Tab-separated table of C-alpha atoms and ligand atoms in Angstrom:
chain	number	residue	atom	x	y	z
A	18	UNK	CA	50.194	86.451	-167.561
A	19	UNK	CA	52.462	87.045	-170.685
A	20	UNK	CA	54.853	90.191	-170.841
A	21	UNK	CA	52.494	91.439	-173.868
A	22	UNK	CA	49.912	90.701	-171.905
A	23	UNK	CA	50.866	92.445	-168.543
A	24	UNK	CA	52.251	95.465	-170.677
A	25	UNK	CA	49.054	96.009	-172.555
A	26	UNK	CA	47.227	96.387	-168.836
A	27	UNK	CA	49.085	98.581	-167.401
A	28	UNK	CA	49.237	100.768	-170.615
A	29	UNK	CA	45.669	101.533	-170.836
A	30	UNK	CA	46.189	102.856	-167.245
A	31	UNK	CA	48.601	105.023	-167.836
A	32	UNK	CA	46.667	108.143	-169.365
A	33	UNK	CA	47.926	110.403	-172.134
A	34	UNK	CA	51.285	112.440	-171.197
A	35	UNK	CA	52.517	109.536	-169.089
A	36	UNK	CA	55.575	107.777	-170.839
A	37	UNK	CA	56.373	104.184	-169.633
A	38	UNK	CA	60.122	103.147	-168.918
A	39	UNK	CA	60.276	99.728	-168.853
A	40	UNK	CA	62.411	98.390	-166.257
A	41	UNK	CA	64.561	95.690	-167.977
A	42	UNK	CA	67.548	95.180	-165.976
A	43	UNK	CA	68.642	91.537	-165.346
A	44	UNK	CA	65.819	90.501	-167.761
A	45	UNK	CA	67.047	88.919	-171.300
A	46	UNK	CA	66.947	90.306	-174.358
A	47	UNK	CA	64.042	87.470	-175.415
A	48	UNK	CA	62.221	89.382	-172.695
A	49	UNK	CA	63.014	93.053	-173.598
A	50	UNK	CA	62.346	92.369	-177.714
A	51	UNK	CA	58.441	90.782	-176.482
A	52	UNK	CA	57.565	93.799	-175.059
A	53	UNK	CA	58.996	95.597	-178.344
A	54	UNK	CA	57.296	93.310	-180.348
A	55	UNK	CA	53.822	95.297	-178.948
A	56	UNK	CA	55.289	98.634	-179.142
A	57	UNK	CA	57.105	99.373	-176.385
A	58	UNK	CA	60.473	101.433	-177.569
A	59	UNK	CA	61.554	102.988	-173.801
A	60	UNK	CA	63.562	100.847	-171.914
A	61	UNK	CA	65.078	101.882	-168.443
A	62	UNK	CA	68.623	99.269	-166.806
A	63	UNK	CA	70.711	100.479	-163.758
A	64	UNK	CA	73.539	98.978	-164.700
A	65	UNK	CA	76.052	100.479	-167.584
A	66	UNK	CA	77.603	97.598	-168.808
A	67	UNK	CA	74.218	95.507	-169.373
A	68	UNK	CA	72.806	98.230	-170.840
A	69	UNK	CA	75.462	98.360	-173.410
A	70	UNK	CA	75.753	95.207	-174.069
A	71	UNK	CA	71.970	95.379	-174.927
A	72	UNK	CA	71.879	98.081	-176.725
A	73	UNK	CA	74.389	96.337	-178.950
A	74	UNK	CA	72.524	93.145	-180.118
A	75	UNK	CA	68.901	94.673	-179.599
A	76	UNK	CA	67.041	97.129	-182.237
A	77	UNK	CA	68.459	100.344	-182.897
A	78	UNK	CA	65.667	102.175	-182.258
A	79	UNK	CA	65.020	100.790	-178.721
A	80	UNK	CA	65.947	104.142	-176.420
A	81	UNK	CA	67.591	103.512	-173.401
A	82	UNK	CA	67.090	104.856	-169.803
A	83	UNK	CA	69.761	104.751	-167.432
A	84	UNK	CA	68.149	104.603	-164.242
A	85	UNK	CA	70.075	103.616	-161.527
A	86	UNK	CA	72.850	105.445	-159.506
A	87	UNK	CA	75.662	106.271	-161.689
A	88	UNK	CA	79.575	106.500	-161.458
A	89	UNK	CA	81.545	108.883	-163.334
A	90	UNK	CA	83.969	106.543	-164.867
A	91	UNK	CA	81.344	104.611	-166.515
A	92	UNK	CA	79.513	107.690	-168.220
A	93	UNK	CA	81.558	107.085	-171.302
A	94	UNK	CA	80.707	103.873	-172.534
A	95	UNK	CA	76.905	104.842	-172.896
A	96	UNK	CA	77.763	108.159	-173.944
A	97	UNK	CA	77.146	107.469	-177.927
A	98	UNK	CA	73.733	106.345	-177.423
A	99	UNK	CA	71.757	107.164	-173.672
A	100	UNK	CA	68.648	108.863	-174.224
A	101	UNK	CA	67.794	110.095	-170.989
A	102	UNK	CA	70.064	109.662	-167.405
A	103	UNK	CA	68.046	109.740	-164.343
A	104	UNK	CA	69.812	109.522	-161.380
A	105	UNK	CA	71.807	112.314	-162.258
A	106	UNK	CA	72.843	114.425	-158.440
A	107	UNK	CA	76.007	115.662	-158.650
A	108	UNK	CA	77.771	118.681	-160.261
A	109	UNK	CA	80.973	116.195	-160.770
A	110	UNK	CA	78.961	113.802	-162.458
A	111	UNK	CA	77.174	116.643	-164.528
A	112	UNK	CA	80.368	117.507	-165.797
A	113	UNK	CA	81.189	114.384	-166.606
A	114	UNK	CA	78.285	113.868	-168.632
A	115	UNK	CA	78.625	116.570	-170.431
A	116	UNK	CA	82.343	116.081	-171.241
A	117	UNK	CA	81.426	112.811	-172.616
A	118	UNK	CA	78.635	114.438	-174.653
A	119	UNK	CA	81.020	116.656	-176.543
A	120	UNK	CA	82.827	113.900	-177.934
A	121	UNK	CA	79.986	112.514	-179.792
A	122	UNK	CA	78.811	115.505	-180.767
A	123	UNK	CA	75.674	115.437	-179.016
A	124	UNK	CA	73.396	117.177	-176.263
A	125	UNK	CA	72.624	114.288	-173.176
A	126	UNK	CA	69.127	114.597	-171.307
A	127	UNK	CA	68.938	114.462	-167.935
A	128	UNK	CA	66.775	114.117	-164.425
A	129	UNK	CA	68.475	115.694	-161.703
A	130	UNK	CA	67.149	113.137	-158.872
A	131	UNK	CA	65.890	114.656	-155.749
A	132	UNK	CA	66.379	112.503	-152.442
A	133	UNK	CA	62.767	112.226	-151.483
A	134	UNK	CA	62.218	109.535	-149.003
A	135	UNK	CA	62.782	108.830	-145.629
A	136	UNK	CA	65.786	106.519	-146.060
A	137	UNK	CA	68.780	107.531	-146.271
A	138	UNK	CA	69.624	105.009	-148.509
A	139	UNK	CA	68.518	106.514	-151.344
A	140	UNK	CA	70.677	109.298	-153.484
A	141	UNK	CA	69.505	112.454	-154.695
A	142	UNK	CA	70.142	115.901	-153.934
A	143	UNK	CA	67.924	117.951	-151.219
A	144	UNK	CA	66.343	121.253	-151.978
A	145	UNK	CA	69.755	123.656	-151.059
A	146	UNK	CA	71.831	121.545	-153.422
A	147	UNK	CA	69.497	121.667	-156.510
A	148	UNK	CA	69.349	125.090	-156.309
A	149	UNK	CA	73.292	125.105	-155.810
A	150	UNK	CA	74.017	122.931	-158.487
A	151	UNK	CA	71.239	125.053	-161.061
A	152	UNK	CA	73.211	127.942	-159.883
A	153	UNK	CA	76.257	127.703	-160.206
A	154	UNK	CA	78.491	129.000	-163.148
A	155	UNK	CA	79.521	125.739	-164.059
A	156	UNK	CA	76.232	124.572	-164.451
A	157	UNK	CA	75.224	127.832	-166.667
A	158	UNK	CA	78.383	127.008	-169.232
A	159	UNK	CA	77.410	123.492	-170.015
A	160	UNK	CA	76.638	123.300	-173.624
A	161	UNK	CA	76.424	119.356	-174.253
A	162	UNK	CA	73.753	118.215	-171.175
A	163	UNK	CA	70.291	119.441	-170.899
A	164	UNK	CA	68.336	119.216	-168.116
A	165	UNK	CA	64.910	117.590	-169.147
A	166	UNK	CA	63.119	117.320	-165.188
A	167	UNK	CA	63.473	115.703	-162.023
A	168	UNK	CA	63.283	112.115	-160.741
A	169	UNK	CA	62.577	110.834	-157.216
A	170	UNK	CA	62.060	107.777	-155.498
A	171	UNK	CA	59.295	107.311	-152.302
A	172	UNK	CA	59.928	105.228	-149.527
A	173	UNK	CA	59.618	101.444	-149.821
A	174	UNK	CA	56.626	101.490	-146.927
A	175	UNK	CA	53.274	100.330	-147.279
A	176	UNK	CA	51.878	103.659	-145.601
A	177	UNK	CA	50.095	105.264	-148.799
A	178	UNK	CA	50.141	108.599	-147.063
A	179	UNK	CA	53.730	108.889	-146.380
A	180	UNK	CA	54.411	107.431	-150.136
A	181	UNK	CA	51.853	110.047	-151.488
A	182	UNK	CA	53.372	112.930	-149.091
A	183	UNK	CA	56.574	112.318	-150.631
A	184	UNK	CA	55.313	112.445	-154.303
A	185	UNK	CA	53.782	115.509	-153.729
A	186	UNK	CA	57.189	116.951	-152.205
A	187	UNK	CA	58.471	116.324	-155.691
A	188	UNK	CA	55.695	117.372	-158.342
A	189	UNK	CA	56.419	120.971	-155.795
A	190	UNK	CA	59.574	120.719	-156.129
A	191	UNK	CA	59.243	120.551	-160.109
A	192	UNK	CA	56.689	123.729	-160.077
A	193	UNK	CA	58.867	125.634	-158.722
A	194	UNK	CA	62.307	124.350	-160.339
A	195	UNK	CA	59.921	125.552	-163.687
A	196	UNK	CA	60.716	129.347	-162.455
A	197	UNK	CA	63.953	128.544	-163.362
A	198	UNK	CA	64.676	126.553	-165.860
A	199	UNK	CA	61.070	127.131	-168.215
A	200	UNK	CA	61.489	124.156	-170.377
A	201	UNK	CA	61.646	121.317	-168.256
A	202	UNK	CA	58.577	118.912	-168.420
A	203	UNK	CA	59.494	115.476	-167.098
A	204	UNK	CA	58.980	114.613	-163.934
A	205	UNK	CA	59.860	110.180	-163.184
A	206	UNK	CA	58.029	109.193	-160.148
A	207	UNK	CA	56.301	106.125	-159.404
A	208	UNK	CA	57.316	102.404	-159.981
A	209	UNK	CA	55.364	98.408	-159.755
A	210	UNK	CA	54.440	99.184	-156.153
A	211	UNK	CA	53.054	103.114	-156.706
A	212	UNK	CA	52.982	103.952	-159.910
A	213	UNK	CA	48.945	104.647	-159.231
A	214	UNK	CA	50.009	107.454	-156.562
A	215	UNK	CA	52.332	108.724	-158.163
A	216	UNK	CA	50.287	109.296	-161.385
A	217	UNK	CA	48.028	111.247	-158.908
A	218	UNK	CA	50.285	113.482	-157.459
A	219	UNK	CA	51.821	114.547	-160.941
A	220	UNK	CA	54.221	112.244	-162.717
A	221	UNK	CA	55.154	112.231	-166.233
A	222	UNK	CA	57.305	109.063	-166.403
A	223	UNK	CA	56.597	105.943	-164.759
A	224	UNK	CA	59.384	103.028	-164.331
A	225	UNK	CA	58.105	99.882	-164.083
A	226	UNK	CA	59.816	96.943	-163.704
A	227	UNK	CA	58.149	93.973	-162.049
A	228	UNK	CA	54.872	94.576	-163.067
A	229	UNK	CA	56.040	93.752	-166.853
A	230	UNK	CA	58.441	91.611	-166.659
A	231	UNK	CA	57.956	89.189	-163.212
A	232	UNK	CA	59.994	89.177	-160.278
A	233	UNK	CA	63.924	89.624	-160.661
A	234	UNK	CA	66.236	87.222	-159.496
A	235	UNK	CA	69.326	88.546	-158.319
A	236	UNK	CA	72.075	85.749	-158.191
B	25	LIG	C1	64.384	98.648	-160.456
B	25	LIG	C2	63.951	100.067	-160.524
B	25	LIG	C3	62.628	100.408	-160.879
B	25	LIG	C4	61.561	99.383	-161.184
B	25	LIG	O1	61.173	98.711	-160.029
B	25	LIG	P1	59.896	97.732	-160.036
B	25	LIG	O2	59.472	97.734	-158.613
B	25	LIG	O3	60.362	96.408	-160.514
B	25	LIG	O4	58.863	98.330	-160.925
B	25	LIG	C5	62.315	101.745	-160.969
B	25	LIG	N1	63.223	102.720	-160.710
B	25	LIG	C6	64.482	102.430	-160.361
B	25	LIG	C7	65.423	103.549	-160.096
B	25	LIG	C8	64.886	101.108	-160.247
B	25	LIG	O5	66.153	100.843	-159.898
């Protein structure tokens, strides 16, 4: 099936409320500007240079995601333009982000990402240093980042229940975060492989990579 084609499916799953970030890393730009030729304007990379260099040559009004894990001296050359950071889970980085949002002027969203699965592989904060981080002075005094939600990523395991355990960990997580900080509403769970589940247990934003555009070679 086409990209247009595989985008258009999984759209009319998605039901109202659900925004779709599609995953675009190591894809072309040929590949990224068919799914913008049907609509699609949200476009998620985990790596800062290719998403800069993509966000130079493709449409302006194309918003970009940075989804991946993020280091601090690279926060400035997507500073100008990210719409939304994901992976955010560090007060250092935090800082960072918002430093680089003063220069330009402008207020950065952001996820704080939660470590969710079983893995320690993944990043993301646990439950003690969210409320750490959200409480800390430093935090309180930052004028140029504003925290939008939370993201998390489940297990890679074919055991539903564990997967859907773990969603659920978040979406309570992100009720009671709400106490907190009121205006948050974004909450980026789910991906090709449980994007269904996690749509169940609560998510707001899905990220979807292989689903849209095929599998990815990495070379
Ligand atoms: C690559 C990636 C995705 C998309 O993965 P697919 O399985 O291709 O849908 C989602 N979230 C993050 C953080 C990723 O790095």
């Amino acid at each position: 099936m086409s990209i247009k084609e595989q985008l258009k499916n999984i759209k009319t799953e998605l039901p109202d409320g659900v925004t779709l970030v599609a995953v675009s890393k190591t894809k072309p730009n040929e590949a990224i500007l068919e799914a913008y030729e049907v609509g699609q304007r949200v476009f998620g990379e985990n790596k800062v240079q290719e998403m800069v260099a993509k966000w130079e040559t493709l449409p302006k009004d194309i918003e970009w995601h940075m989804i991946g894990h993020l280091q601090r001296n690279k926060v400035k050359y997507m500073a100008e333009f990210v719409s939304l950071i994901h992976g955010v889970d560090s007060l250092r980085l935090l800082k960072e982000i918002n430093k680089q949002a003063q220069k330009h002027d402008r207020v950065i969203p952001c996820l704080l990402q939660m470590h969710i699965a079983e893995e320690d592989t993944k990043f993301g904060l646990d439950e003690a240093e969210l409320k750490e981080l959200i409480q800390s002075e430093e935090f309180k005094a930052m004028e140029n980042i504003t925290i939008m939600g939370l993201m998390g990523m489940a297990t890679f395991t074919s055991n539903q229940n564990q997967v859907r355990k773990e969603f659920a960990s978040l979406k309570s997580i992100f009720e009671k975060l709400k106490q907190e900080l009121p205006n948050i509403s974004v909450l980026s769970m789910g991906m090709s492989g449980d994007y269904g589940l996690a749509i169940e247990e609560g998510s707001t934003m899905v990220r979807i990579g292989s689903s849209i555009f095929g599998d990815r070679n990495y070379s």
